[in-house]
């Protein structure tokens, strides 16, 4: 079967050529490639953060916080629904973060209460998606006068998922405000967000920007009772104690829990300076609804203070001198110029549904990345030379063919990686090297077989023929087991394991073509070129 | 034609092909030795523990480069120990200007990790630049540990599944035992020398699995072939013959793999050094295990001698095709 048809030869040569063309831009610098004429390929392999420098942040949402918000909302809504239905209740208590226990005044009203409370349920997802069901289950409690409202598993999952999508959008807007656009922000698992920022190595600004939820609210201050008094006595219903943000002992404030205006109504926020004091401030503007609410409130409360609250901390509590009807105002606090910048970005891009915590951070400086590349290049070159020497020493002329096969293997691997748009990482280089070792092994298997067949006394042509045919089974088996392992690595592994698995997989896929087919074609040509009528000696 | 100008010269046999080394004579000793080695390795892992890197233990790693001159490790140590961020490990790393600072996981959850790194980077910012910062919180590190373990276990299972599918179950048993041996012994060596064990070490372990099974499959393939060819040969003798026949390939492939890995180890930079070390150890141990564990086990398990007609036919038809 040594013979190759014309079509086969053409296919092999074309494959090699196509690989070379696709891989070519990777061997030149970016600026050189950009100056090439239009018909040349310009797509290069993307370098991973470990090679070009950059930041990788994994953020986690606080699921408990989301659940707490939800259960509080549910409690308020249940109260409202029961009141509307005129059903008396002795109290609504929360149990854990997912369950409400409602104690009714009259047990005989329980069925009516359940019917009324069914209004707080929201259908899950769309019916088309086969979702069905509700986010909340309402049922009778163990005691004849209690009703239980419990959040369902799917309900919680949907809530977390919605919060994650909202967080990604907000983070996206905040990060884009930094002015660099090459970042990738993706969801990971149920409650995590991964940010990758090539080129960025000073993460302080980035962390500050995404570290706060930036929930801005405006509250009414209790007309007579101070925060300190409320702390000693009882907090009036509907009010809540808020700490002050000022580091120099600003004290606590007693504010109405329900805000007058929320950050959602904010139309714009810009850093600026107070014209009188020269202090760094934030100028904000409400949308129409916000302006109306704020206008009405300030009209009714002239002469009294209101509180500007950021993330549940009071920034300042100025006294309303006159109604603010235009819908714009100014926030002062203990700001520096940088902090007004960051805060303005945060306010503009909206608040995060919940605080994001950094659970993993990996930052690589650009100099380290460059060092890694050059170290990888050196090591690859020296290792490559060692392999070339060993192969040629062991198999003579056929060793040269094997080296050509190796080159084809390497070029095709890089070409395939470029085509699928995968990223080159440090472990990826190691995977590339192992792929080369696998390709060498394939040639070693073939040549050792040829040697064996020659020893048994076969003619050169049939020994070569049998060598390829027999070794192929072994090569396929050994490569396929490694492939199985690599696929598992990709499927289950994370970070470096994945990068390694990708290059290894591609390397295995190309190695059979390169080290079996291409090498066999070369040997076939070589056999044809031998002088006719003379005894051929196989140089292995 | 171009091919006429390719010089014809013969390669050399690194390994005398007619040599018949009596591997099977030592199979008992080798098996006992391997079992003892595995026991010692497991004991080392239990007593000394693996030196987990930040990926698995949580905590932070900061690579620093002195802005001028060499890094002063002792001055740095005094400075950082005074910060109250727990045990600070400082280690020279590659060039004399570089150091690696490790902070253990701080009590107080994810936020505490960030705070401790901030303290350190602020304290050294006058004299050092940060080259790399890795912070892994407690939630992520336990997850990475778990997925790392699962990846290795699933890797072994996938390989065994494939071998079982392609060969007889005895081959799969031999493969799984020799693979487990390789992983355990490499882990034992890492525990003994307290080399850092992190995500890239796991990647290396998976690669070792791949290499080792590659070796095992080549030997198994030859055993299967010889089982068909020499129907009457005594099993031990047949196993020995198969190992010897594939020995020149085993050695040459091993040599090229070691050459590449050595060059990566020496020139590839500090960052992937532990990865390479694991691989180097693995290539040697993996080669050993396919000769001394996977093959002898077939003898003990009594591998099937009469292969099914269907398989024989498939091989025969393959041959007729080749002749046509």
Short mmCIF file of C-alpha atoms in Angstrom, two decimals, chain A residues 214-218 261-264 266 284 286 308-311 315 331 347 351:
data_model
loop_
_atom_site.label_atom_id
_atom_site.label_comp_id
_atom_site.label_asym_id
_atom_site.label_seq_id
_atom_site.Cartn_x
_atom_site.Cartn_y
_atom_site.Cartn_z
CA UNK A 214 -22.90 51.71 44.89
CA UNK A 215 -26.49 51.65 46.02
CA UNK A 216 -27.43 55.30 46.39
CA UNK A 217 -30.58 56.23 48.31
CA UNK A 218 -32.08 59.41 49.72
CA UNK A 261 -35.55 58.25 45.84
CA UNK A 262 -33.29 55.39 44.77
CA UNK A 263 -30.24 55.14 42.57
CA UNK A 264 -32.36 53.69 39.76
CA UNK A 266 -30.39 58.66 38.75
CA UNK A 284 -26.05 64.33 39.96
CA UNK A 286 -32.43 62.57 38.37
CA UNK A 308 -27.77 60.82 51.26
CA UNK A 309 -26.95 57.17 51.83
CA UNK A 310 -24.44 55.09 49.88
CA UNK A 311 -24.34 51.35 50.51
CA UNK A 315 -22.56 60.22 53.25
CA UNK A 331 -23.35 65.22 47.01
CA UNK A 347 -23.28 55.65 40.17
CA UNK A 351 -25.76 49.59 41.51
#
